[in-house]
Amino acid sequence: MGPLPRTLELFYDVLSPYSWLGFEVLCRYQNIWNIKLQLRPSLIAGIMKDSGNKPPALLPRKAQYLSQDIKLLRQHFQIPIQFPKDFFSVILEKGSLSAMRFLTALSLEHPEMLEKVSRELWMRVWSRAAEKAGMTIEQAQGILEKISTPKVRNQLKETTEAACRYGAFGLPITVAHVDGQTHMLFGSDRMELLAYLLGEKWMGPVPPAMNARL
C-alpha cells in the first residue's frame, strides 16, 4: 500500500470567480495527486465581514483590473468564465446566501452531486453556457425545501466560521493537511506552491493527463 492521501479542504463561494478557478484545478488534479478533496461551501460575505475586508469590485481600479484579469484567466485555465453584464446586481445586491445554503443542503443530503451542482451554479453566474447538472426536479425541490432549515443554516455558518479560524480574509482558500501540519493558501494562483507542499508535480492548470476543457 502507498501513502495515505492528504486531505485538502477547499472553501468556496460561487460569487467568487477565483473560487471557480481553484475549484476546477483541484477537481482536475484530485485523481492525479494523492489527495482527498473536501468541498466546503462557505459564505464570502461572512468572511469579508469577519475579517474587515471589502470586495475588490468596490474599488474602481481593482474592478477594472479584475475584468481584464478574468479575460486572461479564461484562456489560461480553459474555463468559460466572463463578467456578468449585470455584475453589480448579481454580485453586490443579490449576494450568494441562497445559493450557498442550497450547496450546503446538497452536501448534507447528496454529497456525491456537490461537484457538479457547484459547477452549474458558477456557470449560471459567470458563463452564458449553463448546462444542467443532472439533478431531477424532485431532488432539486427537496433541497430547496431544506435551505432555510436550522440544520442547513447552522452548517453554512459553521463552515464559514471554520474558514475564518484558518485565517480566511476572502475566497477561495485551500487548507492542506500535510504531515501533521496545516497550511492555508489563499487564491487560485497558489497551486504550484500547493504541489510543492504535497510533494506532487505541478503540470499547469490543465494537466495533460486529461481533457479538462468545459
PDB file of C-alpha atoms in Angstrom, residues 5-197:
ATOM      1  CA  PRO A   5      -3.944  10.574   0.595  1.00  0.00           C
ATOM      2  CA  ARG A   6      -3.500  14.042   2.095  1.00  0.00           C
ATOM      3  CA  THR A   7      -6.686  15.942   2.873  1.00  0.00           C
ATOM      4  CA  LEU A   8      -7.372  19.216   1.063  1.00  0.00           C
ATOM      5  CA  GLU A   9     -10.300  21.411   2.109  1.00  0.00           C
ATOM      6  CA  LEU A  10     -11.499  23.916  -0.482  1.00  0.00           C
ATOM      7  CA  PHE A  11     -13.625  26.701   0.976  1.00  0.00           C
ATOM      8  CA  TYR A  12     -15.510  28.494  -1.800  1.00  0.00           C
ATOM      9  CA  ASP A  13     -18.451  30.690  -2.779  1.00  0.00           C
ATOM     10  CA  VAL A  14     -19.979  30.771  -6.252  1.00  0.00           C
ATOM     11  CA  LEU A  15     -19.847  34.600  -6.252  1.00  0.00           C
ATOM     12  CA  SER A  16     -16.054  34.359  -6.308  1.00  0.00           C
ATOM     13  CA  PRO A  17     -14.663  33.838  -9.841  1.00  0.00           C
ATOM     14  CA  TYR A  18     -11.285  32.890  -8.395  1.00  0.00           C
ATOM     15  CA  SER A  19     -13.028  30.214  -6.338  1.00  0.00           C
ATOM     16  CA  TRP A  20     -14.217  28.682  -9.622  1.00  0.00           C
ATOM     17  CA  LEU A  21     -10.660  28.634 -10.970  1.00  0.00           C
ATOM     18  CA  GLY A  22      -9.294  26.960  -7.839  1.00  0.00           C
ATOM     19  CA  PHE A  23     -12.221  24.533  -7.779  1.00  0.00           C
ATOM     20  CA  GLU A  24     -11.643  23.362 -11.348  1.00  0.00           C
ATOM     21  CA  VAL A  25      -7.887  22.954 -10.907  1.00  0.00           C
ATOM     22  CA  LEU A  26      -8.283  20.850  -7.768  1.00  0.00           C
ATOM     23  CA  CYS A  27     -11.046  18.783  -9.377  1.00  0.00           C
ATOM     24  CA  ARG A  28      -8.712  18.139 -12.323  1.00  0.00           C
ATOM     25  CA  TYR A  29      -5.887  17.065 -10.021  1.00  0.00           C
ATOM     26  CA  GLN A  30      -7.899  15.034  -7.500  1.00  0.00           C
ATOM     27  CA  ASN A  31      -7.307  11.844  -9.495  1.00  0.00           C
ATOM     28  CA  ILE A  32      -3.701  12.737 -10.373  1.00  0.00           C
ATOM     29  CA  TRP A  33      -2.311  13.745  -6.987  1.00  0.00           C
ATOM     30  CA  ASN A  34      -2.571  11.577  -3.891  1.00  0.00           C
ATOM     31  CA  ILE A  35      -5.212  13.761  -2.240  1.00  0.00           C
ATOM     32  CA  LYS A  36      -8.679  13.578  -0.727  1.00  0.00           C
ATOM     33  CA  LEU A  37     -10.545  16.710  -1.799  1.00  0.00           C
ATOM     34  CA  GLN A  38     -13.231  18.041   0.541  1.00  0.00           C
ATOM     35  CA  LEU A  39     -15.515  20.726  -0.913  1.00  0.00           C
ATOM     36  CA  ARG A  40     -16.625  23.239   1.759  1.00  0.00           C
ATOM     37  CA  PRO A  41     -19.345  25.665   0.593  1.00  0.00           C
ATOM     38  CA  SER A  42     -18.884  28.919   2.533  1.00  0.00           C
ATOM     39  CA  LEU A  43     -20.294  32.434   2.603  1.00  0.00           C
ATOM     40  CA  ILE A  44     -17.861  35.041   1.313  1.00  0.00           C
ATOM     41  CA  ALA A  45     -19.926  37.901   2.756  1.00  0.00           C
ATOM     42  CA  GLY A  46     -19.497  36.449   6.239  1.00  0.00           C
ATOM     43  CA  ILE A  47     -15.745  36.067   5.757  1.00  0.00           C
ATOM     44  CA  MET A  48     -15.427  39.633   4.456  1.00  0.00           C
ATOM     45  CA  LYS A  49     -17.349  40.963   7.449  1.00  0.00           C
ATOM     46  CA  ASP A  50     -15.382  38.904   9.963  1.00  0.00           C
ATOM     47  CA  SER A  51     -12.006  39.934   8.518  1.00  0.00           C
ATOM     48  CA  GLY A  52     -12.867  43.579   7.821  1.00  0.00           C
ATOM     49  CA  ASN A  53     -12.122  43.086   4.124  1.00  0.00           C
ATOM     50  CA  LYS A  54     -14.100  44.560   1.211  1.00  0.00           C
ATOM     51  CA  PRO A  55     -14.976  43.112  -2.209  1.00  0.00           C
ATOM     52  CA  PRO A  56     -12.339  44.181  -4.756  1.00  0.00           C
ATOM     53  CA  ALA A  57     -15.045  45.272  -7.205  1.00  0.00           C
ATOM     54  CA  LEU A  58     -15.968  48.137  -4.872  1.00  0.00           C
ATOM     55  CA  LEU A  59     -12.662  49.810  -5.707  1.00  0.00           C
ATOM     56  CA  PRO A  60     -12.698  51.175  -9.298  1.00  0.00           C
ATOM     57  CA  ARG A  61      -9.085  50.305 -10.119  1.00  0.00           C
ATOM     58  CA  LYS A  62      -9.417  46.802  -8.705  1.00  0.00           C
ATOM     59  CA  ALA A  63     -12.685  46.315 -10.588  1.00  0.00           C
ATOM     60  CA  GLN A  64     -11.023  47.342 -13.843  1.00  0.00           C
ATOM     61  CA  TYR A  65      -8.096  45.009 -13.171  1.00  0.00           C
ATOM     62  CA  LEU A  66     -10.451  42.175 -12.233  1.00  0.00           C
ATOM     63  CA  SER A  67     -12.301  42.476 -15.528  1.00  0.00           C
ATOM     64  CA  GLN A  68      -9.092  42.220 -17.579  1.00  0.00           C
ATOM     65  CA  ASP A  69      -7.659  39.508 -15.330  1.00  0.00           C
ATOM     66  CA  ILE A  70     -10.715  37.294 -15.830  1.00  0.00           C
ATOM     67  CA  LYS A  71     -10.352  37.538 -19.621  1.00  0.00           C
ATOM     68  CA  LEU A  72      -6.769  36.264 -19.474  1.00  0.00           C
ATOM     69  CA  LEU A  73      -7.519  33.575 -16.889  1.00  0.00           C
ATOM     70  CA  ARG A  74     -10.409  32.319 -19.032  1.00  0.00           C
ATOM     71  CA  GLN A  75      -7.890  31.357 -21.716  1.00  0.00           C
ATOM     72  CA  HIS A  76      -5.160  30.139 -19.378  1.00  0.00           C
ATOM     73  CA  PHE A  77      -7.410  27.909 -17.248  1.00  0.00           C
ATOM     74  CA  GLN A  78      -9.700  26.922 -20.157  1.00  0.00           C
ATOM     75  CA  ILE A  79     -12.805  27.789 -18.152  1.00  0.00           C
ATOM     76  CA  PRO A  80     -15.705  29.693 -19.800  1.00  0.00           C
ATOM     77  CA  ILE A  81     -15.682  32.488 -17.255  1.00  0.00           C
ATOM     78  CA  GLN A  82     -16.740  36.030 -18.073  1.00  0.00           C
ATOM     79  CA  PHE A  83     -18.108  39.067 -16.262  1.00  0.00           C
ATOM     80  CA  PRO A  84     -21.918  39.198 -15.993  1.00  0.00           C
ATOM     81  CA  LYS A  85     -23.353  42.269 -17.714  1.00  0.00           C
ATOM     82  CA  ASP A  86     -25.427  42.943 -14.598  1.00  0.00           C
ATOM     83  CA  PHE A  87     -22.358  42.432 -12.392  1.00  0.00           C
ATOM     84  CA  PHE A  88     -23.265  44.778  -9.558  1.00  0.00           C
ATOM     85  CA  SER A  89     -26.817  43.448  -9.385  1.00  0.00           C
ATOM     86  CA  VAL A  90     -25.695  39.820  -9.345  1.00  0.00           C
ATOM     87  CA  ILE A  91     -22.661  40.146  -7.105  1.00  0.00           C
ATOM     88  CA  LEU A  92     -23.301  43.037  -4.753  1.00  0.00           C
ATOM     89  CA  GLU A  93     -27.090  43.195  -4.436  1.00  0.00           C
ATOM     90  CA  LYS A  94     -28.397  39.642  -4.742  1.00  0.00           C
ATOM     91  CA  GLY A  95     -25.498  38.011  -2.920  1.00  0.00           C
ATOM     92  CA  SER A  96     -24.990  34.270  -2.575  1.00  0.00           C
ATOM     93  CA  LEU A  97     -26.745  33.290   0.658  1.00  0.00           C
ATOM     94  CA  SER A  98     -29.468  31.203  -1.005  1.00  0.00           C
ATOM     95  CA  ALA A  99     -27.011  29.558  -3.424  1.00  0.00           C
ATOM     96  CA  MET A 100     -24.580  28.625  -0.676  1.00  0.00           C
ATOM     97  CA  ARG A 101     -27.376  27.331   1.553  1.00  0.00           C
ATOM     98  CA  PHE A 102     -28.510  25.222  -1.405  1.00  0.00           C
ATOM     99  CA  LEU A 103     -24.992  23.765  -1.790  1.00  0.00           C
ATOM    100  CA  THR A 104     -24.747  23.234   1.962  1.00  0.00           C
ATOM    101  CA  ALA A 105     -28.025  21.312   1.982  1.00  0.00           C
ATOM    102  CA  LEU A 106     -26.795  19.337  -1.018  1.00  0.00           C
ATOM    103  CA  SER A 107     -23.561  18.460   0.787  1.00  0.00           C
ATOM    104  CA  LEU A 108     -25.643  17.034   3.627  1.00  0.00           C
ATOM    105  CA  GLU A 109     -28.242  15.198   1.513  1.00  0.00           C
ATOM    106  CA  HIS A 110     -26.479  14.310  -1.774  1.00  0.00           C
ATOM    107  CA  PRO A 111     -22.722  14.920  -1.326  1.00  0.00           C
ATOM    108  CA  GLU A 112     -21.945  12.935  -4.484  1.00  0.00           C
ATOM    109  CA  MET A 113     -23.613  15.707  -6.536  1.00  0.00           C
ATOM    110  CA  LEU A 114     -21.861  18.644  -4.883  1.00  0.00           C
ATOM    111  CA  GLU A 115     -19.109  18.997  -7.500  1.00  0.00           C
ATOM    112  CA  LYS A 116     -21.489  19.008 -10.489  1.00  0.00           C
ATOM    113  CA  VAL A 117     -24.046  21.354  -8.957  1.00  0.00           C
ATOM    114  CA  SER A 118     -21.382  23.769  -7.710  1.00  0.00           C
ATOM    115  CA  ARG A 119     -20.033  23.939 -11.252  1.00  0.00           C
ATOM    116  CA  GLU A 120     -23.532  24.512 -12.611  1.00  0.00           C
ATOM    117  CA  LEU A 121     -24.080  27.468 -10.273  1.00  0.00           C
ATOM    118  CA  TRP A 122     -20.769  29.012 -11.346  1.00  0.00           C
ATOM    119  CA  MET A 123     -21.804  28.526 -14.965  1.00  0.00           C
ATOM    120  CA  ARG A 124     -25.048  30.374 -14.302  1.00  0.00           C
ATOM    121  CA  VAL A 125     -23.303  33.315 -12.626  1.00  0.00           C
ATOM    122  CA  TRP A 126     -20.098  33.539 -14.652  1.00  0.00           C
ATOM    123  CA  SER A 127     -20.925  31.985 -18.045  1.00  0.00           C
ATOM    124  CA  ARG A 128     -23.777  32.044 -20.533  1.00  0.00           C
ATOM    125  CA  ALA A 129     -23.401  28.369 -21.476  1.00  0.00           C
ATOM    126  CA  ALA A 130     -25.169  26.890 -18.436  1.00  0.00           C
ATOM    127  CA  GLU A 131     -25.969  23.183 -18.607  1.00  0.00           C
ATOM    128  CA  LYS A 132     -27.998  21.020 -16.298  1.00  0.00           C
ATOM    129  CA  ALA A 133     -26.061  19.282 -13.553  1.00  0.00           C
ATOM    130  CA  GLY A 134     -28.073  16.074 -13.655  1.00  0.00           C
ATOM    131  CA  MET A 135     -30.431  16.666 -10.698  1.00  0.00           C
ATOM    132  CA  THR A 136     -34.025  15.553 -11.006  1.00  0.00           C
ATOM    133  CA  ILE A 137     -36.790  18.089 -10.362  1.00  0.00           C
ATOM    134  CA  GLU A 138     -37.725  16.138  -7.250  1.00  0.00           C
ATOM    135  CA  GLN A 139     -34.161  16.230  -5.916  1.00  0.00           C
ATOM    136  CA  ALA A 140     -33.832  19.962  -6.556  1.00  0.00           C
ATOM    137  CA  GLN A 141     -37.189  20.686  -4.932  1.00  0.00           C
ATOM    138  CA  GLY A 142     -36.242  18.586  -1.929  1.00  0.00           C
ATOM    139  CA  ILE A 143     -33.023  20.560  -1.475  1.00  0.00           C
ATOM    140  CA  LEU A 144     -34.816  23.896  -1.919  1.00  0.00           C
ATOM    141  CA  GLU A 145     -37.185  22.942   0.876  1.00  0.00           C
ATOM    142  CA  LYS A 146     -34.226  22.461   3.212  1.00  0.00           C
ATOM    143  CA  ILE A 147     -32.224  25.650   2.590  1.00  0.00           C
ATOM    144  CA  SER A 148     -33.953  27.597   5.377  1.00  0.00           C
ATOM    145  CA  THR A 149     -33.852  24.832   7.967  1.00  0.00           C
ATOM    146  CA  PRO A 150     -31.754  25.397  11.116  1.00  0.00           C
ATOM    147  CA  LYS A 151     -29.556  22.414  10.190  1.00  0.00           C
ATOM    148  CA  VAL A 152     -28.522  23.914   6.862  1.00  0.00           C
ATOM    149  CA  ARG A 153     -28.212  27.475   8.174  1.00  0.00           C
ATOM    150  CA  ASN A 154     -26.048  26.315  11.063  1.00  0.00           C
ATOM    151  CA  GLN A 155     -23.878  24.144   8.814  1.00  0.00           C
ATOM    152  CA  LEU A 156     -23.128  27.037   6.452  1.00  0.00           C
ATOM    153  CA  LYS A 157     -22.400  29.273   9.455  1.00  0.00           C
ATOM    154  CA  GLU A 158     -20.075  26.654  10.972  1.00  0.00           C
ATOM    155  CA  THR A 159     -18.215  26.122   7.684  1.00  0.00           C
ATOM    156  CA  THR A 160     -17.766  29.872   7.209  1.00  0.00           C
ATOM    157  CA  GLU A 161     -16.527  30.197  10.796  1.00  0.00           C
ATOM    158  CA  ALA A 162     -14.097  27.331  10.169  1.00  0.00           C
ATOM    159  CA  ALA A 163     -12.664  29.233   7.199  1.00  0.00           C
ATOM    160  CA  CYS A 164     -12.277  32.302   9.407  1.00  0.00           C
ATOM    161  CA  ARG A 165     -10.457  30.265  12.059  1.00  0.00           C
ATOM    162  CA  TYR A 166      -7.996  29.153   9.390  1.00  0.00           C
ATOM    163  CA  GLY A 167      -7.346  32.848   8.741  1.00  0.00           C
ATOM    164  CA  ALA A 168      -9.505  33.460   5.658  1.00  0.00           C
ATOM    165  CA  PHE A 169      -9.991  37.047   4.532  1.00  0.00           C
ATOM    166  CA  GLY A 170     -11.573  36.145   1.195  1.00  0.00           C
ATOM    167  CA  LEU A 171     -12.162  33.098  -1.001  1.00  0.00           C
ATOM    168  CA  PRO A 172     -11.066  30.662  -2.184  1.00  0.00           C
ATOM    169  CA  ILE A 173      -8.816  29.204   0.455  1.00  0.00           C
ATOM    170  CA  THR A 174      -7.293  25.754   0.238  1.00  0.00           C
ATOM    171  CA  VAL A 175      -6.360  24.137   3.533  1.00  0.00           C
ATOM    172  CA  ALA A 176      -3.775  21.369   3.162  1.00  0.00           C
ATOM    173  CA  HIS A 177      -3.202  18.883   5.969  1.00  0.00           C
ATOM    174  CA  VAL A 178       0.302  17.519   5.392  1.00  0.00           C
ATOM    175  CA  ASP A 179       2.462  15.537   7.829  1.00  0.00           C
ATOM    176  CA  GLY A 180       0.641  16.803  10.875  1.00  0.00           C
ATOM    177  CA  GLN A 181       0.790  20.441   9.761  1.00  0.00           C
ATOM    178  CA  THR A 182      -1.954  22.681   8.405  1.00  0.00           C
ATOM    179  CA  HIS A 183      -1.277  25.154   5.597  1.00  0.00           C
ATOM    180  CA  MET A 184      -3.819  27.785   4.472  1.00  0.00           C
ATOM    181  CA  LEU A 185      -3.311  29.056   0.920  1.00  0.00           C
ATOM    182  CA  PHE A 186      -5.377  31.954  -0.417  1.00  0.00           C
ATOM    183  CA  GLY A 187      -6.434  32.386  -4.028  1.00  0.00           C
ATOM    184  CA  SER A 188      -6.365  30.298  -7.187  1.00  0.00           C
ATOM    185  CA  ASP A 189      -2.722  31.134  -8.013  1.00  0.00           C
ATOM    186  CA  ARG A 190      -1.055  29.109  -5.240  1.00  0.00           C
ATOM    187  CA  MET A 191      -1.406  25.698  -6.864  1.00  0.00           C
ATOM    188  CA  GLU A 192       2.288  25.399  -7.673  1.00  0.00           C
ATOM    189  CA  LEU A 193       3.094  26.073  -4.017  1.00  0.00           C
ATOM    190  CA  LEU A 194       0.420  23.559  -3.025  1.00  0.00           C
ATOM    191  CA  ALA A 195       2.070  20.929  -5.231  1.00  0.00           C
ATOM    192  CA  TYR A 196       5.391  21.681  -3.517  1.00  0.00           C
ATOM    193  CA  LEU A 197       3.836  21.203  -0.064  1.00  0.00           C
TER     194      LEU A 197
END
